[in-house]
Tab-separated table of C-alpha atoms and ligand atoms in Angstrom:
chain	number	residue	atom	x	y	z
A	1	UNK	CA	2.558	17.401	11.286
A	2	UNK	CA	0.807	20.072	13.223
A	3	UNK	CA	-1.551	20.905	10.450
A	4	UNK	CA	-2.842	17.017	10.114
A	5	UNK	CA	-3.347	17.114	14.046
A	6	UNK	CA	-5.332	20.119	13.873
A	7	UNK	CA	-7.868	18.682	11.340
A	8	UNK	CA	-8.249	15.032	12.704
A	9	UNK	CA	-7.265	13.940	9.145
A	10	UNK	CA	-8.199	10.321	9.041
A	11	UNK	CA	-8.478	10.410	5.301
A	12	UNK	CA	-5.624	7.983	4.956
A	13	UNK	CA	-1.881	7.401	6.199
A	14	UNK	CA	-0.983	9.425	3.084
A	15	UNK	CA	-1.933	12.953	4.448
A	16	UNK	CA	1.162	12.976	6.762
A	17	UNK	CA	3.232	15.724	7.250
A	18	UNK	CA	7.141	15.326	6.894
A	19	UNK	CA	8.930	15.253	10.377
A	20	UNK	CA	11.628	17.517	11.321
A	21	UNK	CA	14.021	15.206	10.818
A	22	UNK	CA	13.106	14.759	7.035
A	23	UNK	CA	12.779	18.105	6.225
A	24	UNK	CA	16.690	18.239	7.665
A	25	UNK	CA	17.755	15.460	5.768
A	26	UNK	CA	15.891	16.816	2.550
A	27	UNK	CA	17.925	20.441	3.012
A	28	UNK	CA	21.066	18.625	3.229
A	29	UNK	CA	20.957	16.284	0.690
A	30	UNK	CA	23.949	15.602	-1.636
A	31	UNK	CA	22.269	15.407	-4.889
A	32	UNK	CA	22.995	14.509	-8.495
A	33	UNK	CA	21.507	13.393	-12.095
A	34	UNK	CA	19.822	10.413	-10.869
A	35	UNK	CA	19.128	9.021	-14.534
A	36	UNK	CA	22.674	8.888	-15.084
A	37	UNK	CA	22.507	6.853	-11.805
A	38	UNK	CA	24.550	10.000	-10.373
A	39	UNK	CA	22.642	10.929	-6.769
A	40	UNK	CA	24.681	9.539	-3.888
A	41	UNK	CA	21.517	9.987	-1.365
A	42	UNK	CA	18.886	8.472	-4.060
A	43	UNK	CA	21.697	5.469	-4.347
A	44	UNK	CA	22.020	4.988	-0.751
A	45	UNK	CA	18.206	4.684	-0.317
A	46	UNK	CA	18.233	2.078	-3.081
A	47	UNK	CA	20.694	-0.384	-1.611
A	48	UNK	CA	19.680	0.464	2.167
A	49	UNK	CA	15.889	-0.627	0.824
A	50	UNK	CA	17.464	-3.672	-1.720
A	51	UNK	CA	19.558	-4.643	1.791
A	52	UNK	CA	16.297	-4.341	4.132
A	53	UNK	CA	13.832	-6.183	2.235
A	54	UNK	CA	16.545	-8.810	0.751
A	55	UNK	CA	16.805	-8.410	-2.701
A	56	UNK	CA	19.657	-8.073	-5.307
A	57	UNK	CA	18.414	-4.329	-6.151
A	58	UNK	CA	16.055	-1.505	-6.052
A	59	UNK	CA	14.569	1.230	-7.897
A	60	UNK	CA	12.716	4.397	-6.626
A	61	UNK	CA	9.482	4.807	-8.246
A	62	UNK	CA	7.654	8.342	-8.056
A	63	UNK	CA	4.520	6.345	-6.195
A	64	UNK	CA	3.214	3.082	-5.478
A	65	UNK	CA	0.933	3.083	-8.750
A	66	UNK	CA	3.551	3.634	-11.087
A	67	UNK	CA	5.986	0.781	-9.066
A	68	UNK	CA	3.080	-1.508	-9.373
A	69	UNK	CA	2.816	-0.558	-13.256
A	70	UNK	CA	6.443	-1.092	-14.232
A	71	UNK	CA	6.552	-4.315	-12.308
A	72	UNK	CA	3.681	-5.959	-14.361
A	73	UNK	CA	5.323	-4.584	-17.326
A	74	UNK	CA	8.765	-6.084	-16.596
A	75	UNK	CA	7.163	-9.197	-15.709
A	76	UNK	CA	4.809	-9.545	-18.648
A	77	UNK	CA	4.738	-9.401	-21.990
A	78	UNK	CA	2.226	-7.426	-23.979
A	79	UNK	CA	-1.092	-9.893	-24.140
A	80	UNK	CA	-0.589	-12.058	-21.427
A	81	UNK	CA	-2.356	-12.157	-18.321
A	82	UNK	CA	-2.101	-11.039	-14.594
A	83	UNK	CA	-3.794	-12.618	-11.651
A	84	UNK	CA	-5.309	-10.301	-9.091
A	85	UNK	CA	-7.554	-9.719	-6.205
A	86	UNK	CA	-11.226	-7.976	-6.881
A	87	UNK	CA	-10.740	-6.171	-3.902
A	88	UNK	CA	-7.063	-5.125	-4.873
A	89	UNK	CA	-5.808	-1.538	-5.503
A	90	UNK	CA	-4.207	-2.768	-8.829
A	91	UNK	CA	-7.740	-3.995	-10.243
A	92	UNK	CA	-9.698	-1.109	-8.556
A	93	UNK	CA	-7.454	2.106	-8.266
A	94	UNK	CA	-5.055	2.211	-10.711
A	95	UNK	CA	-7.436	3.673	-13.254
A	96	UNK	CA	-7.083	0.513	-15.789
A	97	UNK	CA	-3.520	0.673	-16.556
A	98	UNK	CA	-2.890	-2.707	-16.712
A	99	UNK	CA	-4.951	-2.769	-19.808
A	100	UNK	CA	-4.452	0.847	-20.922
A	101	UNK	CA	-0.534	1.061	-20.397
A	102	UNK	CA	1.071	-2.124	-20.122
A	103	UNK	CA	-1.564	-4.221	-22.530
A	104	UNK	CA	-1.850	-6.832	-19.983
A	105	UNK	CA	-5.030	-8.928	-19.489
A	106	UNK	CA	-6.131	-8.877	-15.915
A	107	UNK	CA	-7.887	-12.037	-14.122
A	108	UNK	CA	-9.878	-11.720	-11.254
A	109	UNK	CA	-9.337	-13.805	-8.145
A	110	UNK	CA	-11.640	-13.858	-5.269
A	111	UNK	CA	-9.696	-11.881	-2.331
A	112	UNK	CA	-12.880	-11.481	-0.042
A	113	UNK	CA	-11.043	-12.299	3.146
A	114	UNK	CA	-7.670	-10.374	1.814
A	115	UNK	CA	-5.467	-13.332	0.627
A	116	UNK	CA	-6.815	-14.700	-2.842
A	117	UNK	CA	-8.413	-18.292	-2.569
A	118	UNK	CA	-6.014	-21.133	-3.533
A	119	UNK	CA	-9.232	-22.203	-5.499
A	120	UNK	CA	-9.825	-19.083	-7.334
A	121	UNK	CA	-5.751	-18.820	-8.373
A	122	UNK	CA	-6.609	-22.399	-9.446
A	123	UNK	CA	-9.636	-21.543	-11.697
A	124	UNK	CA	-8.188	-18.550	-13.159
A	125	UNK	CA	-4.585	-19.527	-14.370
A	126	UNK	CA	-4.527	-20.123	-18.089
A	127	UNK	CA	-1.748	-21.870	-19.671
A	128	UNK	CA	0.337	-21.106	-22.521
A	129	UNK	CA	-0.078	-24.420	-24.198
A	130	UNK	CA	-3.906	-23.463	-25.022
A	131	UNK	CA	-3.835	-21.272	-28.437
A	132	UNK	CA	-7.060	-19.355	-27.397
A	133	UNK	CA	-5.833	-18.164	-23.942
A	134	UNK	CA	-3.965	-15.154	-23.041
A	135	UNK	CA	-1.430	-16.973	-20.884
A	136	UNK	CA	-0.929	-15.716	-17.166
A	137	UNK	CA	1.969	-15.515	-16.247
A	138	UNK	CA	1.858	-13.147	-13.083
A	139	UNK	CA	-0.162	-13.006	-9.800
A	140	UNK	CA	-0.064	-10.010	-7.731
A	141	UNK	CA	-0.800	-10.225	-4.275
A	142	UNK	CA	-1.654	-7.281	-2.005
A	143	UNK	CA	-0.305	-7.056	1.995
A	144	UNK	CA	-1.667	-5.226	3.855
A	145	UNK	CA	-5.008	-5.789	1.829
A	146	UNK	CA	-6.904	-2.282	1.525
A	147	UNK	CA	-10.251	-2.775	0.898
A	148	UNK	CA	-11.265	-5.318	3.308
A	149	UNK	CA	-10.011	-3.358	6.241
A	150	UNK	CA	-6.413	-2.994	6.114
A	151	UNK	CA	-5.719	-6.762	6.808
A	152	UNK	CA	-2.378	-8.329	6.984
A	153	UNK	CA	-1.597	-11.678	5.395
A	154	UNK	CA	0.454	-14.085	7.721
A	155	UNK	CA	3.303	-15.505	6.233
A	156	UNK	CA	2.133	-19.028	5.979
A	157	UNK	CA	-0.984	-17.995	4.326
A	158	UNK	CA	0.917	-15.775	1.953
A	159	UNK	CA	3.600	-18.731	1.368
A	160	UNK	CA	0.509	-21.215	0.152
A	161	UNK	CA	-0.469	-18.471	-2.392
A	162	UNK	CA	2.644	-17.915	-3.451
A	163	UNK	CA	3.908	-21.572	-3.703
A	164	UNK	CA	0.735	-22.390	-5.940
A	165	UNK	CA	1.680	-19.701	-8.186
A	166	UNK	CA	4.965	-20.768	-8.650
A	167	UNK	CA	3.759	-24.091	-9.262
A	168	UNK	CA	1.310	-22.924	-11.986
A	169	UNK	CA	4.710	-21.148	-13.557
A	170	UNK	CA	3.679	-17.662	-12.665
A	171	UNK	CA	6.055	-15.104	-11.154
A	172	UNK	CA	4.417	-13.194	-8.446
A	173	UNK	CA	4.375	-9.547	-7.758
A	174	UNK	CA	3.277	-7.955	-4.040
A	175	UNK	CA	1.675	-4.636	-3.948
A	176	UNK	CA	3.493	-4.377	-0.304
A	177	UNK	CA	2.412	-0.600	-0.133
A	178	UNK	CA	1.899	-1.340	3.493
A	179	UNK	CA	3.996	-4.274	4.060
A	180	UNK	CA	6.116	-2.939	6.988
A	181	UNK	CA	2.634	-2.961	8.748
A	182	UNK	CA	1.811	-6.517	7.898
A	183	UNK	CA	5.333	-7.338	9.193
A	184	UNK	CA	5.074	-5.159	12.039
A	185	UNK	CA	1.677	-6.669	12.727
A	186	UNK	CA	3.280	-10.277	13.060
A	187	UNK	CA	6.486	-9.184	13.959
A	188	UNK	CA	8.380	-11.116	11.521
A	189	UNK	CA	10.999	-9.912	9.085
A	190	UNK	CA	9.934	-8.492	5.666
A	191	UNK	CA	12.357	-10.600	4.184
A	192	UNK	CA	10.009	-14.037	5.123
A	193	UNK	CA	7.484	-12.089	2.563
A	194	UNK	CA	10.048	-11.322	-0.057
A	195	UNK	CA	11.850	-14.175	-0.112
A	196	UNK	CA	8.956	-16.008	-1.767
A	197	UNK	CA	8.206	-13.621	-4.313
A	198	UNK	CA	9.893	-11.680	-7.720
A	199	UNK	CA	9.220	-8.429	-6.599
A	200	UNK	CA	7.777	-6.020	-4.321
A	201	UNK	CA	6.383	-2.575	-4.316
A	202	UNK	CA	6.303	-0.937	-0.896
A	203	UNK	CA	5.469	3.014	-0.276
A	204	UNK	CA	7.632	5.163	1.588
A	205	UNK	CA	4.472	7.728	1.646
A	206	UNK	CA	1.648	5.766	3.727
A	207	UNK	CA	2.604	4.631	7.380
A	208	UNK	CA	6.315	5.683	7.260
A	209	UNK	CA	5.481	9.104	6.945
A	210	UNK	CA	7.691	10.185	4.108
A	211	UNK	CA	6.880	13.003	1.745
A	212	UNK	CA	6.797	10.951	-1.547
A	213	UNK	CA	7.617	7.928	-3.199
A	214	UNK	CA	8.286	3.865	-3.375
A	215	UNK	CA	10.844	1.239	-4.166
A	216	UNK	CA	10.167	-1.394	-6.487
A	217	UNK	CA	13.066	-4.298	-5.092
A	218	UNK	CA	13.902	-7.238	-6.705
A	219	UNK	CA	16.895	-9.129	-8.995
A	220	UNK	CA	19.367	-7.189	-10.432
A	221	UNK	CA	18.547	-7.666	-13.981
A	222	UNK	CA	14.492	-7.133	-13.271
A	223	UNK	CA	15.328	-4.107	-11.920
A	224	UNK	CA	17.579	-3.031	-15.203
A	225	UNK	CA	14.303	-3.702	-17.386
A	226	UNK	CA	11.942	-2.036	-14.876
A	227	UNK	CA	14.591	0.790	-14.959
A	228	UNK	CA	14.157	1.591	-19.062
A	229	UNK	CA	9.883	1.505	-18.331
A	230	UNK	CA	9.969	3.712	-15.670
A	231	UNK	CA	11.868	5.723	-18.124
A	232	UNK	CA	9.061	5.300	-20.727
A	233	UNK	CA	6.870	6.117	-18.085
A	234	UNK	CA	8.360	9.706	-17.219
A	235	UNK	CA	9.427	8.607	-14.230
A	236	UNK	CA	13.122	9.068	-14.713
A	237	UNK	CA	13.774	12.157	-11.949
A	238	UNK	CA	16.816	14.256	-11.972
A	239	UNK	CA	17.800	15.794	-8.428
A	240	UNK	CA	15.840	13.154	-6.745
A	241	UNK	CA	18.051	12.650	-3.613
A	242	UNK	CA	15.906	15.419	-2.014
A	243	UNK	CA	13.335	13.039	-1.827
A	244	UNK	CA	15.250	9.782	-1.146
A	245	UNK	CA	16.637	11.856	1.818
A	246	UNK	CA	13.161	11.961	3.453
A	247	UNK	CA	12.825	8.161	2.270
A	248	UNK	CA	15.821	7.024	4.118
A	249	UNK	CA	14.463	8.922	7.476
A	250	UNK	CA	11.106	6.977	6.647
A	251	UNK	CA	12.857	3.889	6.154
A	252	UNK	CA	15.089	4.011	9.285
A	253	UNK	CA	13.156	5.575	12.092
A	254	UNK	CA	9.393	4.850	11.419
A	255	UNK	CA	8.966	1.428	10.801
A	256	UNK	CA	9.621	0.694	14.789
A	257	UNK	CA	6.163	3.073	15.208
A	258	UNK	CA	3.746	1.284	13.103
A	259	UNK	CA	2.195	-0.746	15.786
A	260	UNK	CA	1.612	2.829	17.802
A	261	UNK	CA	-1.149	3.322	14.369
A	262	UNK	CA	-2.313	-0.731	14.984
A	263	UNK	CA	-3.156	0.503	18.602
A	264	UNK	CA	-5.065	3.717	17.734
A	265	UNK	CA	-7.216	1.942	15.095
A	266	UNK	CA	-7.771	-1.019	17.243
A	267	UNK	CA	-9.285	2.114	19.999
A	268	UNK	CA	-10.898	4.103	17.126
A	269	UNK	CA	-12.763	0.380	16.259
A	270	UNK	CA	-13.665	-0.396	20.002
A	271	UNK	CA	-15.088	3.379	20.651
A	272	UNK	CA	-16.887	3.203	17.786
A	273	UNK	CA	-18.480	0.267	18.036
A	274	UNK	CA	-19.230	1.852	21.803
A	275	UNK	CA	-21.458	4.157	20.608
A	276	UNK	CA	-23.401	2.069	18.161
A	277	UNK	CA	-21.537	2.185	14.818
A	278	UNK	CA	-21.371	-0.946	12.471
A	279	UNK	CA	-17.877	-1.410	12.424
A	280	UNK	CA	-16.934	-4.047	9.887
A	281	UNK	CA	-14.825	-6.935	11.843
A	282	UNK	CA	-11.496	-7.821	9.964
A	283	UNK	CA	-9.214	-11.137	11.309
A	284	UNK	CA	-6.574	-8.725	11.892
A	285	UNK	CA	-6.063	-4.975	12.244
A	286	UNK	CA	-3.401	-2.347	11.338
A	287	UNK	CA	-4.325	1.122	10.442
A	288	UNK	CA	-7.666	0.886	8.858
A	289	UNK	CA	-11.063	0.622	10.038
A	290	UNK	CA	-14.077	0.398	7.679
A	291	UNK	CA	-17.579	0.571	9.038
A	292	UNK	CA	-21.286	1.343	7.594
A	293	UNK	CA	-22.396	4.774	7.718
A	294	UNK	CA	-24.348	5.155	10.627
A	295	UNK	CA	-27.640	6.971	11.316
A	296	UNK	CA	-29.242	6.080	7.749
A	297	UNK	CA	-27.186	8.829	6.456
A	298	UNK	CA	-24.944	8.462	2.843
A	299	UNK	CA	-21.226	9.028	3.606
A	300	UNK	CA	-21.469	12.073	1.765
A	301	UNK	CA	-23.804	13.411	3.903
A	302	UNK	CA	-21.806	12.451	7.256
A	303	UNK	CA	-18.353	13.621	5.760
A	304	UNK	CA	-20.021	17.048	5.339
A	305	UNK	CA	-21.175	17.446	8.887
A	306	UNK	CA	-17.955	16.063	10.099
A	307	UNK	CA	-16.146	18.073	7.961
A	308	UNK	CA	-17.148	21.256	9.490
A	309	UNK	CA	-15.652	19.523	12.861
A	310	UNK	CA	-12.776	19.316	11.084
A	311	UNK	CA	-12.492	15.390	10.718
A	312	UNK	CA	-12.267	14.237	7.403
A	313	UNK	CA	-13.205	10.793	6.567
A	314	UNK	CA	-12.809	8.557	3.228
A	315	UNK	CA	-15.417	7.501	1.312
A	316	UNK	CA	-14.987	4.312	-0.545
A	317	UNK	CA	-19.225	4.380	-1.413
A	318	UNK	CA	-21.994	5.884	0.079
A	319	UNK	CA	-22.656	3.142	2.639
A	320	UNK	CA	-19.032	2.406	3.369
A	321	UNK	CA	-16.757	4.691	5.440
A	322	UNK	CA	-12.865	4.412	5.486
A	323	UNK	CA	-10.887	5.702	8.624
A	324	UNK	CA	-6.631	5.339	8.457
A	325	UNK	CA	-4.630	6.111	11.708
A	326	UNK	CA	-0.870	7.666	10.972
A	327	UNK	CA	1.836	9.408	12.434
A	328	UNK	CA	-0.082	12.974	12.719
A	329	UNK	CA	-2.725	11.504	15.205
A	330	UNK	CA	-2.853	10.310	18.362
A	331	UNK	CA	-5.360	8.776	21.380
A	332	UNK	CA	-6.692	12.031	21.814
A	333	UNK	CA	-7.240	12.729	17.854
A	334	UNK	CA	-8.838	9.355	18.003
A	335	UNK	CA	-11.429	9.861	20.646
A	336	UNK	CA	-12.311	13.781	19.232
A	337	UNK	CA	-13.305	11.772	15.889
A	338	UNK	CA	-15.405	9.391	17.741
A	339	UNK	CA	-17.499	12.148	19.460
A	340	UNK	CA	-17.417	14.538	16.503
A	341	UNK	CA	-18.922	11.153	14.541
A	342	UNK	CA	-21.689	10.325	17.111
A	343	UNK	CA	-22.566	13.717	17.544
A	344	UNK	CA	-22.716	14.130	13.332
A	345	UNK	CA	-24.766	10.864	13.173
A	346	UNK	CA	-27.241	11.293	16.272
A	347	UNK	CA	-26.305	8.588	17.920
B	1	LIG	N1	-4.357	3.998	-1.441
B	1	LIG	C1	-4.439	4.842	-1.415
B	1	LIG	C2	-5.714	5.605	-2.439
B	1	LIG	O1	-5.098	5.322	-3.659
B	1	LIG	C3	-6.579	4.560	-2.033
B	1	LIG	C4	-4.707	4.794	-0.180
B	1	LIG	O2	-5.112	6.035	0.592
B	1	LIG	O3	-5.282	3.882	0.646
B	1	LIG	N2	-1.328	-0.328	-3.256
B	1	LIG	C5	-2.442	0.031	-2.508
B	1	LIG	C6	-2.623	-1.128	-1.697
B	1	LIG	C7	-2.370	1.378	-1.815
B	1	LIG	O4	-3.122	1.469	-0.984
B	1	LIG	C8	-2.354	2.472	-2.522
B	1	LIG	C9	-2.557	3.658	-2.318
B	1	LIG	C10	-1.499	2.239	-3.710
B	1	LIG	C11	-0.630	0.911	-3.845
B	1	LIG	C12	-0.828	3.427	-4.540
B	1	LIG	O5	0.415	4.397	-3.723
B	1	LIG	P1	0.346	5.633	-5.008
B	1	LIG	O6	-0.947	6.256	-3.789
B	1	LIG	O7	1.640	6.029	-4.587
B	1	LIG	O8	0.131	5.473	-5.992
């Protein structure tokens, strides 16, 4: 954790160092061969995760990307269609694996404000009855929604989309990499979201601060079929309880502090605005701040200058910058970061 503090690493909430407690738990973890289902710590994590989100079962996956892909491969047969936002991580940032590995056809939804619009769901939907269509059998929703600003989708809005997809006969998967941020933001139990869908993937390695791993949660038969896909993708691990031990600490102890990250991101947005940076407005802010590169610079040029002062940024494009708050950063880190940006951009 010290390292991220020294570096002012705002690139992502994936950069956190494991806490001392996570390291102790990893060192002491009872382990077994998880491909045989023999790892007691992994079994404990999966049971804990399923209970926490209110599903019958859960399976550990190496990453959020793998969890989303397993979900799509399990819900959809080859040649079927999946609806997902054009600004979603599954659309933009998972290397086209829906097409290349799952053999599933993605159809774009308008998710410019986080949740997909009802109209875009209706118009993208393709029924199996028409012989020409790749029938859409799944909709993926993302919560919080990364690319539009880490926007949390509230339960009512989420339910409206999920219910429409259900009426049209689709299954629903949630890329809930940061779903605990959404639940924390709205002070709701994560089960309120998960009860509306067929599966959820959430990450241990983001705001919850674990070094690796995600959970895919759903019904027992769904998880059993997803397990086969995990094996096929090379994600069956052996003494995986080492990772699960840190994941258990993350799930038990770290959810309660996510609002600190949200407060720090709100402070960051305000301080950046005060020095003249064009911060992107959001309907609700969790742990991300996106802004237009200030001072007429390219993102890469600003990044180079900031790096010299120990500040690391994420660069979604040459005109757009993202900063993410996390457990390795505090109020002082935020103030220091704004000072560095102000100087680097000549504001
Ligand atoms: N997001 C990462 C990068 O890949 C962009 C980040 O720094 O934010 N869903 C969402 C909404 C995500 O933001 C991410 C990772 C994933 C899935 C994938 O998780 P991993 O990195 O574990 O494969």
